[in-house]
Backbone as a ProteinNet text record, in pm:
[ID]
protein_1_A
[PRIMARY]
XXXXXXXXXXXXXXXXXXXXXXXXXXXXXXXXXXXXXXXXXXXXXXXXXXXXXXXXXXXXXXXXXXXXXXXXXXXXXXXXXXXXXXXXXXXXXXXXXXXXXXXXXXXXXXXXXXXXXXXXXXXXXXXXXXXXXXXXXXXXXXXXXXXXXXXXXXXXXXXXXXXXXXXXXXXX
[TERTIARY]
7783.5	7688.3	7644.8	7711.1	7674.8	7525	7513.5	7358.1	7274.6	7290.7	7159.6	7136.9	7250.7	7202.7	7107.3	7182.8	7105.7	6963.6	6986.2	6806.7	6736.1	6767.2	6685.4	6635.6	6738.9	6742.9	6623.1	6667.9	6575	6436.5	6430.6	6275.5	6301.5	6417.4	6374.5	6380.4	6261.8	6255.6	6285.8	6248.9	6280.3	6429.6	6504.7	6645.3	6726.8	6646.3	6706.7	6679.6	6574.2	6507.3	6662.7	6681.6	6797.3	6909.9	6936.2	7088.7	7099.4	6977.3	6914.9	6965.3	6873.7	6901.4	7043.1	7070.1	7258.6	7322.7	7317.7	7435.2	7401.5	7303.8	7286.4	7297.3	7329.8	7370.3	7553.6	7577.2	7745.1	7756	7718.9	7767.7	7724.5	7610	7593.1	7690.1	7747.3	7867	8012.4	8005.2	8117.7	8125.9	8023.5	8029.2	7968.9	7954.5	7925.7	7752.9	7713	7585.1	7512	7553.6	7479.3	7481.2	7575.3	7506.5	7405	7429.9	7364.7	7239.9	7199.7	7116.2	6991.1	7092	7014.1	6990.6	7114	6997.6	6891.3	6887.6	6770.8	6684.2	6658.9	6550.3	6517.7	6604.1	6584.1	6529.3	6541.7	6505.5	6349.9	6331.1	6204.2	6105.8	6153.4	6058.9	6068.6	6133.8	6098.2	6012.1	6046.2	5956.7	5838	5787.7	5673.8	5624.6	5688	5599.6	5572.1	5647.7	5624	5522.1	5517.7	5360.6	5257.2	5270.8	5161.1	5073	5236.5	5202.3	5108.1	5185.2	5109.8	5005.7	4966.5	4832.8	4744	4747.2	4688.1	4663.1	4738.6	4712.1	4626.2	4662	4575.8	4419.5	4442.9	4286.4	4211.5	4322.2	4251.4	4226.8	4268.5	4239.6	4136.5	4136	4015.4	3904.2	3899.4	3774.7	3718.3	3845.9	3769.6	3701.2	3763.1	3709.9	3549.8	3594.1	3399.8	3343.6	3380.2	3280.2	3249.5	3331.1	3254.7	3168.2	3189.9	3089.3	2990.1	2991.5	2893.1	2790.7	2880.3	2789.2	2760.1	2857	2786	2667.7	2655.8	2535.9	2394	2412.5	2328.7	2263.5	2361.2	2313.8	2277.2	2306.1	2254	2083	2064.2	1970.8	1885	1916.6	1809.4	1762.2	1890.3	1847.3	1734.8	1761	1664	1506.2	1502.9	1407.2	1340.2	1434.2	1359.2	1319.8	1342	1319	1181.8	1195	1049.4	944	987.1	870.8	819.5	895.7	857.9	765.7	794.4	739	572.5	576.7	456.1	407.2	449.9	365.8	312.4	395.6	325.3	234.4	219.2	111.1	-8.6	22	-104.9	-151.2	-61.9	-103.4	-226.3	-177.8	-210.1	-354.6	-320.2	-451.7	-594.9	-570.1	-638.1	-692.6	-601.2	-620.8	-727.8	-700	-813.7	-917.6	-942.7	-1054.3	-1131.9	-1062.5	-1122	-1204.8	-1159.3	-1179	-1314.8	-1313.8	-1389.5	-1541.2	-1509.8	-1596.4	-1689.1	-1634.3	-1660	-1750.6	-1718.6	-1759.9	-1914.7	-1900.2	-2018	-2114.7	-2041.2	-2148.7	-2209.8	-2125.7	-2157	-2289.6	-2258.4	-2328	-2505.9	-2477.4	-2594.2	-2684.2	-2624.3	-2667.8	-2766.2	-2656.7	-2708.6	-2814.2	-2840.2	-2936.6	-3065.4	-3044.9	-3156.8	-3220.4	-3123	-3166.6	-3251.5	-3211	-3277.4	-3404.1	-3426.1	-3521.8	-3619.6	-3575.9	-3681.7	-3765.8	-3625.9	-3684	-3817.8	-3801.9	-3870.1	-3962.9	-4015.9	-4117.9	-4194	-4125.8	-4179.9	-4264	-4225.7	-4248.2	-4357.7	-4397.1	-4465.2	-4574.6	-4583.8	-4660.4	-4762.8	-4667.6	-4734.1	-4824	-4762.6	-4851.5	-4976.5	-4954.7	-5075	-5160.8	-5131.2	-5238.5	-5322.1	-5204.4	-5224.6	-5342.4	-5318.7	-5425.4	-5593	-5543.2	-5631.8	-5732.4	-5683.8	-5733.3	-5819.9	-5711.3	-5804.3	-5895.3	-5940.9	-6046.2	-6151.7	-6101.5	-6211.9	-6277.2	-6191.3	-6212.3	-6326.9	-6213.1	-6342.4	-6455.9	-6479.4	-6573.8	-6696.4	-6671.8	-6719.6	-6772.5	-6667.1	-6706.3	-6805.7	-6798.9	-6893.7	-7028.2	-7029.4	-7165.2	-7221.6	-7124.6	-7197.3	-7242.7	-7151.9	-7207	-7329.3	-7339.5	-7480.4	-7539	-7594.8	-7671.4	-7684.1	-7548	-7622.7	-7658.6	-7651.3	-7702.5	-7839	-7867.5	-8018.9	-8086.4	-8004.3	-8071.8	-8093	-8029.7	-8052.1	-8160.2	-8210.4	-8236.3	-8385.3	-8391.4	-8519	-8556.2	-8465.2	-8520.4	-8561.6	-8503.4	-8540.9	-8687.5	-8724.8	-8826.2	-8951.5	-8902.8	-8981.8	-9017.8	-8883.5	-8931.2	-8976.7	-8961.6	-9049.8	-9212.9	-9230.1	-9321.3	-9448.9	-9350.6	-9412.3	-9443.3	-9307.1	-9354.3	-9445.1	-9465.6	-9590.6	-9727.4	-9680.6	-9854.6	-9860	-9744.2	-9792.9	-9834.7	-9782.6	-9839.7	-9964.3	-9973	-10145.4	-10210.5	-10167.9	-10294.2	-10295	-10183	-10203.3	-10274.5	-10253.6	-10394.4	-10506.2	-10535.1	-10672.5	-10700
-5306.6	-5293.5	-5410.3	-5494	-5653.3	-5673.3	-5619.9	-5563.1	-5573.2	-5468.9	-5429.3	-5521.5	-5604.1	-5731.4	-5867.3	-5869.5	-5982.4	-5933.8	-5839.7	-5746.4	-5753.9	-5736.9	-5751.7	-5882.4	-5992.6	-6106.5	-6180.8	-6156.6	-6220.3	-6164.2	-6014	-5991.4	-5888.9	-5846.4	-5775.2	-5627.6	-5616.2	-5446.5	-5350.4	-5407.7	-5297.6	-5263.3	-5363.5	-5386.7	-5270.2	-5314.7	-5269.4	-5129.5	-5024.1	-4933.8	-4895.2	-4947	-4866.2	-4899.1	-4990.6	-4917.9	-4839.5	-4821.2	-4692.6	-4567.5	-4562	-4412.1	-4447.3	-4531.6	-4522.7	-4488.6	-4491.1	-4460.6	-4348.8	-4309	-4134.7	-4076.5	-4122.8	-4016.4	-4041.2	-4142.8	-4158.5	-4092.8	-4067.3	-3988.7	-3838.5	-3803	-3642.5	-3609.7	-3695.3	-3662.8	-3667.5	-3702.5	-3688.6	-3601.2	-3552.8	-3431.7	-3512.7	-3609.5	-3646.2	-3677	-3535.9	-3494.1	-3586.9	-3579.1	-3670.2	-3772.3	-3862.9	-4015.3	-4007.6	-3915.2	-3918.6	-3877.9	-3787.8	-3771.8	-3863.9	-3979.2	-4056.5	-4178.3	-4201.6	-4312.1	-4249	-4129.8	-4042.6	-4102	-4075	-4070.8	-4237.7	-4304.2	-4436.3	-4522.7	-4435	-4483.2	-4404.5	-4289.4	-4238	-4300.7	-4368.3	-4416.2	-4534.6	-4603.5	-4765.2	-4740.9	-4655.7	-4568.3	-4544.5	-4484.6	-4422.9	-4568.5	-4665	-4772.2	-4873.5	-4901.7	-4969	-4952.2	-4759.7	-4694.2	-4732	-4737.7	-4743.6	-4914	-4981.7	-5130.3	-5150	-5096	-5167.2	-5045.1	-4942	-4852.9	-4964	-4983.7	-5078.2	-5232.9	-5271.9	-5379.2	-5338.3	-5228.7	-5192.4	-5141.4	-5116.8	-5086.9	-5210.6	-5287	-5450.9	-5513.2	-5463.8	-5537.2	-5501.8	-5416.8	-5262.6	-5328.8	-5337.7	-5374.8	-5476.7	-5571.2	-5718.9	-5676.7	-5639.8	-5654.1	-5576.4	-5479.3	-5445.5	-5496.2	-5566.9	-5683	-5780.6	-5837.3	-5951.7	-5870.1	-5765.3	-5715.7	-5702.4	-5672.3	-5550.8	-5762	-5835.8	-5986.3	-6028.3	-5963.1	-6043.3	-5959.2	-5820.1	-5777	-5805	-5834.9	-5899	-5983.6	-6069.7	-6206.5	-6209.5	-6147.5	-6098.4	-6043.4	-5933.3	-5869.6	-6000.6	-6065.1	-6177.2	-6268.6	-6306.6	-6403.7	-6358.9	-6209.1	-6148.4	-6145	-6158	-6111.4	-6209.4	-6371	-6494.2	-6504.6	-6445.1	-6473	-6436	-6314.5	-6212.3	-6302.3	-6325.1	-6390.1	-6506.3	-6586.9	-6667.3	-6674.7	-6581.3	-6521.1	-6457.9	-6430.7	-6364.3	-6459	-6594.5	-6677	-6769.9	-6772.1	-6837.1	-6740.5	-6638	-6505.9	-6528.8	-6551.2	-6569.1	-6691.8	-6841.1	-6956.1	-6988.2	-6890.8	-6857.4	-6788.4	-6683	-6625.3	-6699	-6755.3	-6874.4	-6995.5	-7023.6	-7151.8	-7045.8	-6938.6	-6866.5	-6848.6	-6791.4	-6779.2	-6855.4	-6994	-7120.7	-7155.8	-7125.9	-7202.4	-7061.1	-6964.9	-6847.3	-6882.7	-6947.7	-6994.4	-7158.2	-7187	-7335.2	-7249.5	-7184.9	-7176.9	-7089.7	-6998.5	-6967.1	-7031.9	-7154	-7265.6	-7317.9	-7359.5	-7476	-7413.4	-7234.9	-7187.8	-7143.9	-7117.2	-7115.8	-7214.8	-7357.7	-7486.3	-7499.5	-7488.3	-7502.3	-7367.2	-7270.1	-7197.6	-7234.1	-7295.7	-7352	-7454.6	-7527.1	-7672.3	-7629.9	-7486.5	-7489	-7411.8	-7312.3	-7256	-7383.7	-7501.7	-7587	-7663.7	-7669.2	-7739.8	-7639.8	-7527.3	-7452.8	-7405.6	-7409.5	-7399.5	-7565.9	-7664.5	-7798.7	-7787.4	-7704.2	-7736.5	-7640	-7538.2	-7463.1	-7513.4	-7561.5	-7598.7	-7736.6	-7821.4	-7901.5	-7792.6	-7733.4	-7659.8	-7581.6	-7548.4	-7508.7	-7558.6	-7734.9	-7824.5	-7835.1	-7877.4	-7912.9	-7803.9	-7674.7	-7559.6	-7600.1	-7592.4	-7616.2	-7712	-7842.1	-7959.9	-7922.1	-7861	-7810.5	-7734.9	-7621.6	-7550.7	-7652.8	-7747.7	-7777.7	-7859.5	-7925.5	-8002.3	-7923.1	-7751	-7687.1	-7665.3	-7648.2	-7617.2	-7710.4	-7879.9	-7939.1	-7967.5	-7942.8	-7942.5	-7864.2	-7740.7	-7616.1	-7640.9	-7747.1	-7750.3	-7867.7	-7934.5	-8068.1	-8002.7	-7905.6	-7835.9	-7762.3	-7733.5	-7628.9	-7705	-7837.7	-7914.4	-8021.9	-8032.9	-8061	-7979.2	-7843.4	-7723.8	-7746.9	-7737.9	-7744.5	-7844.3	-7953.9	-8085.3	-8074.9	-8045.3	-7988.4	-7912.5	-7783.6	-7686.3	-7755.1	-7826.8	-7931.8	-7974.3	-8072.6	-8149.3	-8088.5	-7932.6	-7883.8	-7822.7	-7798	-7737.5	-7831.6	-7948.8	-8064.2	-8120.7	-8092.2	-8143.4	-8072	-7899.2	-7794.6	-7827.5	-7867.3	-7879.7	-7943.8	-8081.2	-8208.5	-8143.8	-8085.6	-8031.8	-7948.9	-7896.2	-7779.2	-7843.1	-7950.4	-8030.2	-8121.3	-8187.9	-8287.3	-8176.7	-8058.9	-8004.2	-7918.4	-7906.5	-7834.8	-8016.4	-8121	-8248.7	-8244.5	-8213.6	-8232.5	-8127.7	-8042	-7922	-7957.5	-8029.6	-8052.1	-8181.6
-8341.5	-8341.8	-8311.7	-8264.3	-8226.2	-8142.5	-8077.6	-7977	-8062.7	-8148.2	-8225.3	-8361.9	-8371.9	-8482.5	-8402.6	-8304.4	-8183.7	-8219.8	-8150.6	-8044.9	-8167.7	-8333.4	-8432.9	-8465.8	-8496.6	-8505.5	-8371	-8266.5	-8169	-8129.5	-8226.5	-8162.9	-8107.8	-7952.2	-7861.9	-7883.7	-7924.9	-7982.1	-7869.4	-7735.8	-7620.5	-7556.1	-7580.8	-7601.1	-7730.6	-7833.3	-7974.3	-7964.3	-7868.7	-7833.5	-7779.3	-7663.5	-7566.6	-7678.1	-7756.1	-7783.6	-7879.7	-7960	-8038.7	-7909.1	-7816.7	-7722.2	-7647.2	-7620.6	-7540	-7653.6	-7796.3	-7926.8	-7962.2	-7936.8	-7976.9	-7865.8	-7724.1	-7628.3	-7608.9	-7675.9	-7658.5	-7810.2	-7885.9	-8001.4	-8027.9	-7913.7	-7871.6	-7788.4	-7679.1	-7589	-7684.2	-7760.9	-7853.1	-7959.9	-7966.2	-8076.1	-8235.1	-8223.1	-8330.6	-8336.7	-8438	-8385.6	-8518.6	-8612.9	-8719.6	-8698.1	-8632.9	-8605.1	-8463.7	-8388.5	-8273.4	-8294.7	-8385	-8473.7	-8527.1	-8647.7	-8692.5	-8609.7	-8469.6	-8395	-8267.2	-8283	-8150.4	-8272.6	-8431.3	-8551.1	-8508	-8526.3	-8562.5	-8375	-8281	-8132.7	-8132.3	-8164.6	-8157.8	-8266	-8380.3	-8457.4	-8420.2	-8361.1	-8286.5	-8191.3	-8087	-7971.6	-7992.3	-8096.2	-8181.9	-8230.2	-8293.3	-8332.4	-8241.1	-8146	-7995.9	-7925.7	-7957.4	-7868.9	-7918.5	-8078.8	-8175.4	-8175.6	-8129.1	-8160.5	-8009.3	-7907.9	-7763.1	-7755.8	-7816.6	-7829.5	-7901.7	-7983.6	-8083.4	-7970.9	-7939.7	-7843.8	-7721.3	-7678.7	-7549.6	-7595.1	-7704.6	-7776.3	-7773.4	-7877.3	-7899.9	-7784.5	-7694.7	-7563	-7489.3	-7491.9	-7408.5	-7502.4	-7662	-7708.8	-7705.9	-7695.2	-7651.2	-7529	-7429.3	-7295.5	-7310.2	-7381.6	-7390.6	-7471.7	-7577.3	-7667.5	-7554.7	-7473.1	-7381.6	-7274.3	-7200.3	-7124.6	-7189.4	-7297.5	-7355.6	-7407.3	-7412.1	-7473.1	-7318.2	-7206.4	-7075.1	-7065.2	-7054.4	-7036.5	-7130.4	-7212.7	-7356.9	-7274.2	-7242.1	-7197	-7073	-6956.6	-6842.2	-6868.6	-6973.9	-6966.9	-7039	-7124.1	-7191.2	-7128.3	-7019.8	-6898.1	-6809.3	-6772.6	-6688.5	-6791.8	-6874.6	-6987.6	-6976.1	-6993.5	-6937.4	-6858.7	-6725.6	-6633	-6587.8	-6644.4	-6612.4	-6696.5	-6804.1	-6911.1	-6817.5	-6759.3	-6705.5	-6610.9	-6502.5	-6414.2	-6437.3	-6571.7	-6649.6	-6672.9	-6705	-6738	-6579.2	-6564.3	-6398.1	-6339.1	-6348.6	-6273.1	-6353.8	-6535.2	-6590.2	-6567.4	-6533.8	-6461.7	-6361.4	-6250.9	-6147	-6152.8	-6241.1	-6266.9	-6305.7	-6387.1	-6486.4	-6402.5	-6288.2	-6150.8	-6099.7	-6028.7	-5984.9	-6050.4	-6174	-6261	-6276.4	-6277.6	-6264	-6164.2	-6035	-5916.4	-5902.2	-5937.2	-5904.7	-6021	-6146	-6225.7	-6188.7	-6150.8	-6049.4	-5924.8	-5854.8	-5742.9	-5793.2	-5873.7	-5911.4	-5975.8	-6064.6	-6112.6	-6033.3	-5920.5	-5786	-5734.7	-5671.5	-5635.9	-5694.1	-5826.1	-5940.6	-5898.6	-5899.5	-5909.1	-5759.9	-5645.2	-5551.7	-5539.4	-5589.1	-5529.7	-5619.3	-5796.3	-5867.3	-5743.8	-5687.3	-5575.4	-5527.6	-5394.9	-5312.8	-5387.3	-5464.3	-5533.8	-5611.3	-5620.2	-5664.3	-5520.3	-5424.9	-5288.7	-5255.5	-5258.8	-5182.9	-5252.9	-5388	-5457.7	-5475	-5461.5	-5459.4	-5297.9	-5210	-5068.4	-5070	-5139.7	-5159	-5227.1	-5301	-5403.2	-5302.5	-5227.9	-5147.6	-5032.1	-4992.3	-4868.7	-4915.7	-5055	-5115.2	-5151.8	-5158.8	-5198.5	-5061.7	-4989.9	-4834.6	-4792.7	-4804.5	-4757.2	-4836.8	-4981.8	-5071.1	-5023.2	-4969	-4913.4	-4803.4	-4705.2	-4565.3	-4543.8	-4675.1	-4724.6	-4733.6	-4836.5	-4848.5	-4744.7	-4657	-4529.2	-4467.1	-4442.4	-4315.7	-4402.2	-4510.3	-4563.8	-4577.1	-4566.8	-4554.6	-4398.7	-4293.9	-4172.3	-4161.4	-4226.7	-4163.1	-4206.2	-4334	-4381.9	-4336.7	-4280.9	-4191	-4092	-4005.5	-3838.1	-3839.6	-3979.6	-4058.3	-4019.1	-4099.3	-4097.9	-3970.5	-3889.9	-3717	-3676.9	-3635.8	-3593.6	-3662.6	-3766.1	-3810.3	-3751	-3767.7	-3708.2	-3511.5	-3483.1	-3352.4	-3362.4	-3428.3	-3373.8	-3399	-3526.6	-3551.8	-3428.8	-3387.7	-3295.6	-3175.3	-3140.6	-3022.6	-3039.3	-3170	-3209.8	-3185.3	-3215.1	-3231.3	-3064.1	-3019.6	-2924.9	-2754.5	-2818.8	-2771.3	-2768.2	-2886.4	-2931.1	-2894.5	-2868	-2842.2	-2663.6	-2619.2	-2460.3	-2485.2	-2518.6	-2498.4	-2504.3	-2615.9	-2678.7	-2540.9	-2480.1	-2347.5	-2241.3	-2215	-2136.8	-2119.4	-2268.2	-2327.4	-2260.3	-2318.7	-2259.2	-2099.8	-2061.2	-1912.8	-1850.2	-1902.6	-1827.4	-1862	-1964.9	-2030	-1949.3
[MASK]
++++++++++++++++++++++++++++++++++++++++++++++++++++++++++++++++++++++++++++++++++++++++++++++++++++++++++++++++++++++++++++++++++++++++++++++++++++++++++++++++++++++++++++

């Protein structure tokens, strides 16, 4: 059983497993069922051990892959959340800038309206003063017109009286 000893020393379990299986078959064919059963049990035990070890390795590998994928998904999710947060911050900044522009436009519009109102009111007051001066001037012109008309009427009366008087003198 040199192959079994070498396989055990070198740690080649798959060769050792095949040695146990081969010896089990040989002993079974030579009707040495006791040794056939013993090597069959060793083969089965080694096979189960290897299966368990392989299963554990596979499970550990699958667990490692699962954990790695889970971490990758978490990292992706965190980076997407960060991108969304950055986009929301940019959106808020844009909205603030828009609001500032709107506020500035409103203030500028109000200032323009106040200036315009001030100038319109000033023009109205100047026009009102001019109208008062014109009314006063028209009143004085009207009084002077009356005086002139009265003077003309008086002069005409005097002239008519003189002319009547002259014509009476001529008749006489």
